[in-house]
Short mmCIF file of C-alpha atoms in Angstrom, two decimals:
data_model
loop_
_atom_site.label_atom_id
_atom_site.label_comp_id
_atom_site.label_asym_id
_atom_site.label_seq_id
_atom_site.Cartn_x
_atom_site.Cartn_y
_atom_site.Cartn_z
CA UNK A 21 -7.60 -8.76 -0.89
CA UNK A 22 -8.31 -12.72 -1.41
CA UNK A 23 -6.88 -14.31 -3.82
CA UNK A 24 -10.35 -14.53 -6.14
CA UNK A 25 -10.84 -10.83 -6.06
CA UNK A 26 -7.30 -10.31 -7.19
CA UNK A 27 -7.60 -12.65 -10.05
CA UNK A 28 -10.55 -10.85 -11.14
CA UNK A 29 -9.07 -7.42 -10.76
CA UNK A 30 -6.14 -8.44 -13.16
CA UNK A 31 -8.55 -9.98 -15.70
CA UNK A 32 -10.21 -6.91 -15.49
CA UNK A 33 -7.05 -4.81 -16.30
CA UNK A 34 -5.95 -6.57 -19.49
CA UNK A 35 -9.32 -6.01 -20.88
CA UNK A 36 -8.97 -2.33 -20.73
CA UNK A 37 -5.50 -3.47 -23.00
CA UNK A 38 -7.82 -5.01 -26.03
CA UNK A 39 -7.74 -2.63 -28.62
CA UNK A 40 -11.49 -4.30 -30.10
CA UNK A 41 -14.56 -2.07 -28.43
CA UNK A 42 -16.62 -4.76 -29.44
CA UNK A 43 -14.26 -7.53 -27.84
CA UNK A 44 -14.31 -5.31 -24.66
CA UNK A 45 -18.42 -4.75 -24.85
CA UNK A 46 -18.27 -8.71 -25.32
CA UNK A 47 -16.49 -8.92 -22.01
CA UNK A 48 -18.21 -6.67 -20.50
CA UNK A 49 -21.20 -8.20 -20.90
CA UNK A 50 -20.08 -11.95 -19.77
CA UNK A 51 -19.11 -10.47 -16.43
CA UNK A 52 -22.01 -8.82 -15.40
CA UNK A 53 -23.89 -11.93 -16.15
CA UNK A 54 -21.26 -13.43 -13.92
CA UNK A 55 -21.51 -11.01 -11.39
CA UNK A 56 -25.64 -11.35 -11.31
CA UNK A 57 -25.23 -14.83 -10.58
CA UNK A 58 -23.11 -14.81 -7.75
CA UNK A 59 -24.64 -16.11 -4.63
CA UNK A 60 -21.57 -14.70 -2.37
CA UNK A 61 -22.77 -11.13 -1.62
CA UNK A 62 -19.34 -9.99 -0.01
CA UNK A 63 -17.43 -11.17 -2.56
CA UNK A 64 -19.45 -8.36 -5.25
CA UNK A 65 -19.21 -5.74 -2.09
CA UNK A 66 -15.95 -5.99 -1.78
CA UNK A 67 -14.50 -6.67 -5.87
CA UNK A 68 -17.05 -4.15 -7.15
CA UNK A 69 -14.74 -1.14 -6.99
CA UNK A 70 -11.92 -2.61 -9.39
CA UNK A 71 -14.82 -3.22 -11.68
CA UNK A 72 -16.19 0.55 -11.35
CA UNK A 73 -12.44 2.12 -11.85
CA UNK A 74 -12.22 0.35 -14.92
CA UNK A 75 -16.24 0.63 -16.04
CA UNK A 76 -15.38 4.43 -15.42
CA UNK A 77 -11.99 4.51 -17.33
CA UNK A 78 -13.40 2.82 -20.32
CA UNK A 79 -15.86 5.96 -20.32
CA UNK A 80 -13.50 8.86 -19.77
CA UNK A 81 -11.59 7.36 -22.59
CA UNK A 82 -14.70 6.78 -24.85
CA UNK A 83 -17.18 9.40 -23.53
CA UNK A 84 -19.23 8.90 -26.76
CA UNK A 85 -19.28 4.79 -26.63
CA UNK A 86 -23.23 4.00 -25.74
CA UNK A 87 -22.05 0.42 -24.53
CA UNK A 88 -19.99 1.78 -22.39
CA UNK A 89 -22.30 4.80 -20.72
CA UNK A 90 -24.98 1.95 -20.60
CA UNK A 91 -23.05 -0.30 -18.75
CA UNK A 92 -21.89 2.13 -16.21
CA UNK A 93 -25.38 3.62 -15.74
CA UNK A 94 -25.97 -0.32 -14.72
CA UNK A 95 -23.56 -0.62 -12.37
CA UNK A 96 -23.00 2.53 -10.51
CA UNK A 97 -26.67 2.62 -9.90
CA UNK A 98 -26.69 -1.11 -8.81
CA UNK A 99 -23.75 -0.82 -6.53
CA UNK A 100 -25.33 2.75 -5.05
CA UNK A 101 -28.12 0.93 -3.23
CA UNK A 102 -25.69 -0.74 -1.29
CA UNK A 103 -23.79 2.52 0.20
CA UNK A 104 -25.28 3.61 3.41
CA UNK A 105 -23.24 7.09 3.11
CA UNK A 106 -25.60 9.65 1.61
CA UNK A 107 -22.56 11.77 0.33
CA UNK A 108 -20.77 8.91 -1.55
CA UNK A 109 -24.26 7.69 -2.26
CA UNK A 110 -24.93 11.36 -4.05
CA UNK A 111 -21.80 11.23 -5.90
CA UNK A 112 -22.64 8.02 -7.81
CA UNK A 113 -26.05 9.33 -8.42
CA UNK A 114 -24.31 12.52 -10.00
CA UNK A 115 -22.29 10.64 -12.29
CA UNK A 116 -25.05 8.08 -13.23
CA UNK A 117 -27.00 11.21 -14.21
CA UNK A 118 -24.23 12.56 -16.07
CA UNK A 119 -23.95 9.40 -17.94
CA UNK A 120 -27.54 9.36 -19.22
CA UNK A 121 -27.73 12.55 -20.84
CA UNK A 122 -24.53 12.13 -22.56
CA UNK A 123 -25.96 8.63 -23.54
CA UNK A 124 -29.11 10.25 -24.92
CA UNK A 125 -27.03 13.00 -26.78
CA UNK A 126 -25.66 10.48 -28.74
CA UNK A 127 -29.19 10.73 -30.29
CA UNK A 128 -30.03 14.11 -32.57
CA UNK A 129 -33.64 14.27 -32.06
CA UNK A 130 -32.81 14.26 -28.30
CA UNK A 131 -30.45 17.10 -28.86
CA UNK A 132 -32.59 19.14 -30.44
CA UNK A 133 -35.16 18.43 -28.06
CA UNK A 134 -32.60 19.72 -24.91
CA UNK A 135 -31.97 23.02 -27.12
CA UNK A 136 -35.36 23.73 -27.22
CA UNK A 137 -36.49 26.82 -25.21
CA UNK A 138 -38.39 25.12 -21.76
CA UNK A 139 -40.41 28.00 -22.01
CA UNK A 140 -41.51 26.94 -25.51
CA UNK A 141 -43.94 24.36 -23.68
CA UNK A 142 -45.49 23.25 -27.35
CA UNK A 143 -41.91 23.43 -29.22
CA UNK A 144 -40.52 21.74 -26.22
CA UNK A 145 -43.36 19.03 -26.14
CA UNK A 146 -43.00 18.39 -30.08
CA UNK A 147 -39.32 18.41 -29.83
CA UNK A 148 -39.89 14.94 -26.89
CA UNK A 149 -42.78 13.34 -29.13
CA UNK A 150 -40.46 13.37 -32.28
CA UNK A 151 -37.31 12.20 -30.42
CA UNK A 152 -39.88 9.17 -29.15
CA UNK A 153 -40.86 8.54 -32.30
CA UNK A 154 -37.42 8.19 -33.93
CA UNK A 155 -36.14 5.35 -31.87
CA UNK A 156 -36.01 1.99 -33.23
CA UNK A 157 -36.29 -1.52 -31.62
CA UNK A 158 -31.93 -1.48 -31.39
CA UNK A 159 -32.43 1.46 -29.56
CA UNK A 160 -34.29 0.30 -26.74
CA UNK A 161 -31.57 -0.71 -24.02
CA UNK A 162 -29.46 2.49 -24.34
CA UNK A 163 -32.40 5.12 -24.56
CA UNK A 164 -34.40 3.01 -21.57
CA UNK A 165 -30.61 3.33 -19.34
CA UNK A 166 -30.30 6.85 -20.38
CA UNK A 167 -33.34 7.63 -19.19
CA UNK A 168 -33.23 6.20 -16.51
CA UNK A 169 -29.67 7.59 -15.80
CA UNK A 170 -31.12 11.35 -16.53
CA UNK A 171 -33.78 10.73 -13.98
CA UNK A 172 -32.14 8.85 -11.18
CA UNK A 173 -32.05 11.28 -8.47
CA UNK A 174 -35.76 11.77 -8.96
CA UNK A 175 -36.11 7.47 -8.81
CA UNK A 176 -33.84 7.26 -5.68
CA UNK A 177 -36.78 9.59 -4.20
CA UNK A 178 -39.34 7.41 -4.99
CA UNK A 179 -42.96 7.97 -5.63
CA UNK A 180 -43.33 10.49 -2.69
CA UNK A 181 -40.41 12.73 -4.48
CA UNK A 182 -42.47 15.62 -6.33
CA UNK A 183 -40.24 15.75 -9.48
CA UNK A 184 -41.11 12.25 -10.55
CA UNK A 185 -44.48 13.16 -10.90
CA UNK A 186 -43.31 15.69 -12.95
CA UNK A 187 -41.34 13.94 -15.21
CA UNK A 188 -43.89 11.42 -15.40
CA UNK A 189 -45.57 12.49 -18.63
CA UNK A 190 -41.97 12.32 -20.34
CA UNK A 191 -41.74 8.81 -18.73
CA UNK A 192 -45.12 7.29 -19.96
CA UNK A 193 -44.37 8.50 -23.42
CA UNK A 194 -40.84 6.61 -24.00
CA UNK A 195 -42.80 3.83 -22.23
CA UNK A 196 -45.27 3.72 -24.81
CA UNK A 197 -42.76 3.82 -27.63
CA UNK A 198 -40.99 0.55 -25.65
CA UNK A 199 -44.24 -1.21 -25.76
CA UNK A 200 -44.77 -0.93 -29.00
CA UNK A 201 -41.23 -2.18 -30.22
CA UNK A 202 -40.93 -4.64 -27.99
CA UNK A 203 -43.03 -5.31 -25.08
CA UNK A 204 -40.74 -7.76 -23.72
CA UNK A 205 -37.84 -5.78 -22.84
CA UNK A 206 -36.18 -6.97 -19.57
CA UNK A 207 -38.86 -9.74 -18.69
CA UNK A 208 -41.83 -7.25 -19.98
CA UNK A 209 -40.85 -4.33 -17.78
CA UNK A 210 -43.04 -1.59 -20.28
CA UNK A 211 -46.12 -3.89 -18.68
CA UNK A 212 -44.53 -3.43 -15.28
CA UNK A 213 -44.85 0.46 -15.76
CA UNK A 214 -47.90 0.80 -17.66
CA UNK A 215 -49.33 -1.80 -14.48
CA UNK A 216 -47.83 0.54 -11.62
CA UNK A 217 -49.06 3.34 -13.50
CA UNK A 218 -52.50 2.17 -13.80
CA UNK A 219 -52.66 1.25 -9.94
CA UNK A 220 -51.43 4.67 -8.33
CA UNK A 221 -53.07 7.37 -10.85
CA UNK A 222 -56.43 8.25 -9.76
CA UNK A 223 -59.33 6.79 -11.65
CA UNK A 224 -60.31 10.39 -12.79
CA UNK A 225 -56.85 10.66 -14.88
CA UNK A 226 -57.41 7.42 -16.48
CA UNK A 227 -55.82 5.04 -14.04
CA UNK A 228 -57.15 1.67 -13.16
CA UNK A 229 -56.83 -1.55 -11.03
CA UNK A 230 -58.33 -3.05 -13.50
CA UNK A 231 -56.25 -2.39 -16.03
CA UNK A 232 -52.92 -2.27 -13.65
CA UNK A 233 -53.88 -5.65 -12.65
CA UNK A 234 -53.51 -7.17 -16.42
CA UNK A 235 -50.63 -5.48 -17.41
CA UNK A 236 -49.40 -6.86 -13.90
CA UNK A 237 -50.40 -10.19 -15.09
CA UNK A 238 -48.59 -9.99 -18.57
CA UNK A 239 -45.42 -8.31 -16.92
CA UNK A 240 -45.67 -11.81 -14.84
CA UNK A 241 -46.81 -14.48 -17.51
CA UNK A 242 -43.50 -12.39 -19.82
CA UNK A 243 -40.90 -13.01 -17.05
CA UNK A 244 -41.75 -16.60 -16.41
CA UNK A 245 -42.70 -15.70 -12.67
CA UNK A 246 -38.59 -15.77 -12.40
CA UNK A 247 -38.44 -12.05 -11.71
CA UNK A 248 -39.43 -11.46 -8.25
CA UNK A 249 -39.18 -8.01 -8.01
CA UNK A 250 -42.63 -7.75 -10.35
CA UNK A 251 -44.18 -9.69 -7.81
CA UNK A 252 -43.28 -7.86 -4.80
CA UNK A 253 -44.26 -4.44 -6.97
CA UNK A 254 -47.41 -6.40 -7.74
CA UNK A 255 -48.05 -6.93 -3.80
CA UNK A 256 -47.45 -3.40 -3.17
CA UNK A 257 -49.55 -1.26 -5.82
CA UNK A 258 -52.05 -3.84 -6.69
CA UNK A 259 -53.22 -5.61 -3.59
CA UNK A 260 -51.61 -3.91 -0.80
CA UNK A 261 -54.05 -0.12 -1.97
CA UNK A 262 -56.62 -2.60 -2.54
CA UNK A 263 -56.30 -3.55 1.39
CA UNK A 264 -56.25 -7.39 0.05
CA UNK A 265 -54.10 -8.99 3.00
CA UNK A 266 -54.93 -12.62 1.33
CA UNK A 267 -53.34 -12.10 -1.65
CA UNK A 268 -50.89 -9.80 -0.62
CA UNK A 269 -49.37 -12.52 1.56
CA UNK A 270 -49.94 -15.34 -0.98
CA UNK A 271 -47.15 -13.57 -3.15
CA UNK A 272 -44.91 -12.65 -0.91
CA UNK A 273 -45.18 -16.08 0.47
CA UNK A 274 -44.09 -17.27 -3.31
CA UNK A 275 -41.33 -14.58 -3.65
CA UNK A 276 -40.07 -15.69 0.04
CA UNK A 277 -40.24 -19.21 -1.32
CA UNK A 278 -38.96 -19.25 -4.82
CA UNK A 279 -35.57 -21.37 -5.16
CA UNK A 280 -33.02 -19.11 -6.66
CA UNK A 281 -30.97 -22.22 -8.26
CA UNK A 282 -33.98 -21.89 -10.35
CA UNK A 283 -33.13 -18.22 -12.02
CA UNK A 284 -29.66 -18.34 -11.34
CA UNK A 285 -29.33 -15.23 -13.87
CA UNK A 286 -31.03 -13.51 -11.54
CA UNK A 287 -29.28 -14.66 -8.15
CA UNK A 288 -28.56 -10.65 -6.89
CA UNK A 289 -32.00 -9.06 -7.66
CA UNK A 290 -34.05 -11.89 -6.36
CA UNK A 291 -32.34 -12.71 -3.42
CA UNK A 292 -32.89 -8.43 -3.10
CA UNK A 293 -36.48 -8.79 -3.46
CA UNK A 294 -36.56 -11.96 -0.91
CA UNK A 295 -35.56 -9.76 1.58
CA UNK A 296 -37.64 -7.09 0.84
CA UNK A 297 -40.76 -9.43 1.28
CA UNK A 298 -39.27 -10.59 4.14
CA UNK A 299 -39.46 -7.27 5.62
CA UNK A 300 -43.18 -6.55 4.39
CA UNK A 301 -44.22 -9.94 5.79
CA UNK A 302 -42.78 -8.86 9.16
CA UNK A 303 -44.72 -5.87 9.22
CA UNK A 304 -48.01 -7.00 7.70
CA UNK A 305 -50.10 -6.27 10.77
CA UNK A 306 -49.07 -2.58 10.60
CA UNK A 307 -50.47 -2.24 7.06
CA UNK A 308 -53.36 -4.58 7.21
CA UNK A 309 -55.14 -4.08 10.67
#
């Protein structure tokens, strides 16, 4: 273990010690900034662990603390995309699930809408629209991670995995509610949806490219152009079904391109979409032909 890791791991220790949640949320906080800035990718590989003993600790201890589930929806899901094992890989998806229903439990409404009979379609769909309508701007980051938590397995499937499409109603209706408090949660992501969404529904069910393309645009103008990963989504539902191999390559050019120094905040997810459109840049001649 070098010597920075161990420093880290000891620092990480005595927080667990502080007897202040909100001292220790505080913390918590500050070093996932930290860790989203760092530009040495073995370093997080190999220090993440300590981090996810103690995430995990603070939540066995304080299975109840939102800040807490939240934070290690955000990292156990982070550092599963890195495991190439699909059994250890399952077992972090199992406990990030875990995590966000016991994160959304926290809420009432929610309860009451996961004791509602599923074979009560209308009490069950009533149950959803009035836990959706009871959350509040505050609420935003822990019902967006416990959702997203709850439905991980079906994410890690992507959109070929049957059960998202499923879900998807469910999805497009805390969306919604998102948009409307605050449309630019994490660099306008409810734009990011609502733009996706609008680019792979058929026409017929009220999708559009016309309307994916400016909530695209927003999602973009919103993050500053720092986010990469919109752009490289962009690329891929907007002008990639579109069979538009000029722009297509124009902005995965500009994600290939973009100086990181620039959004050092968002070091680890940009350098992640760099080489992702890398890899679609490689193989544009098999999609446009």
């Amino acid at each position: 273990m070098s010597k920075a890791i161990k420093i880290l791991s000891v620092f990480l220790i005595a927080v667990t010690l502080l007897s202040c949640s909100a001292m220790i949320r505080n913390t918590t906080e500050s070093l996932v900034a930290g860790v989203m800035q760092q530009n040495d990718m073995h370093l997080i590989e190999d220090g993440a662990p300590a981090y996810l003993l103690i995430i995990e600790s603070l939540i066995y201890n304080n299975p109840e603390n939102r800040d807490f589930l939240m934070a290690g929806i955000q990292t156990f899901s982070s550092y599963s995309s890195l495991i190439k094992d699909d059994v250890r890989r399952k077992i972090f998806q199992e406990k990030v699930k875990k995590w966000g229903n016991a994160l959304l439990t926290t809420y009432p409404a929610y309860m009451k809408y996961e004791q509602t009979a599923n074979d009560d379609k209308d009490a069950k769909n009533n149950a959803y629209t009035k836990f959706v309508s009871s959350i509040k701007k505050k609420d935003i980051p822990y019902v967006f991670w416990g959702f997203f938590g709850n439905i991980s397995d079906a994410v890690s499937g992507g959109l070929s995995d049957p059960s998202l499409f499923l879900i998807l109603p469910r999805i497009i209706e805390l969306a919604q509610r998102i948009y409307e408090l605050d449309d630019t949660f994490m660099d306008g992501m409810p734009h990011l949806i609502f733009g996706v969404y609008n680019c792979v529904y058929p026409e017929a069910y009220g999708g559009s490219f016309e309307k994916g393309k400016k909530e695209l645009d927003t999602a973009i103008e919103i993050s500053g152009g720092k986010n990469l990963l919109y752009k490289v989504l962009y690329a891929e539902f907007y002008f990639k079904p579109l069979y538009d191999r000029e722009g297509y390559e124009k902005l995965m050019n500009e994600v290939v391109n973009f100086d990181l120094e620039i959004h050092p905040e968002g070091r680890i997810i940009n350098s992640q979409a760099q080489e992702q459109a890398k890899s679609c840049l490689e193989h544009i001649d098999e999609v446009f032909f």
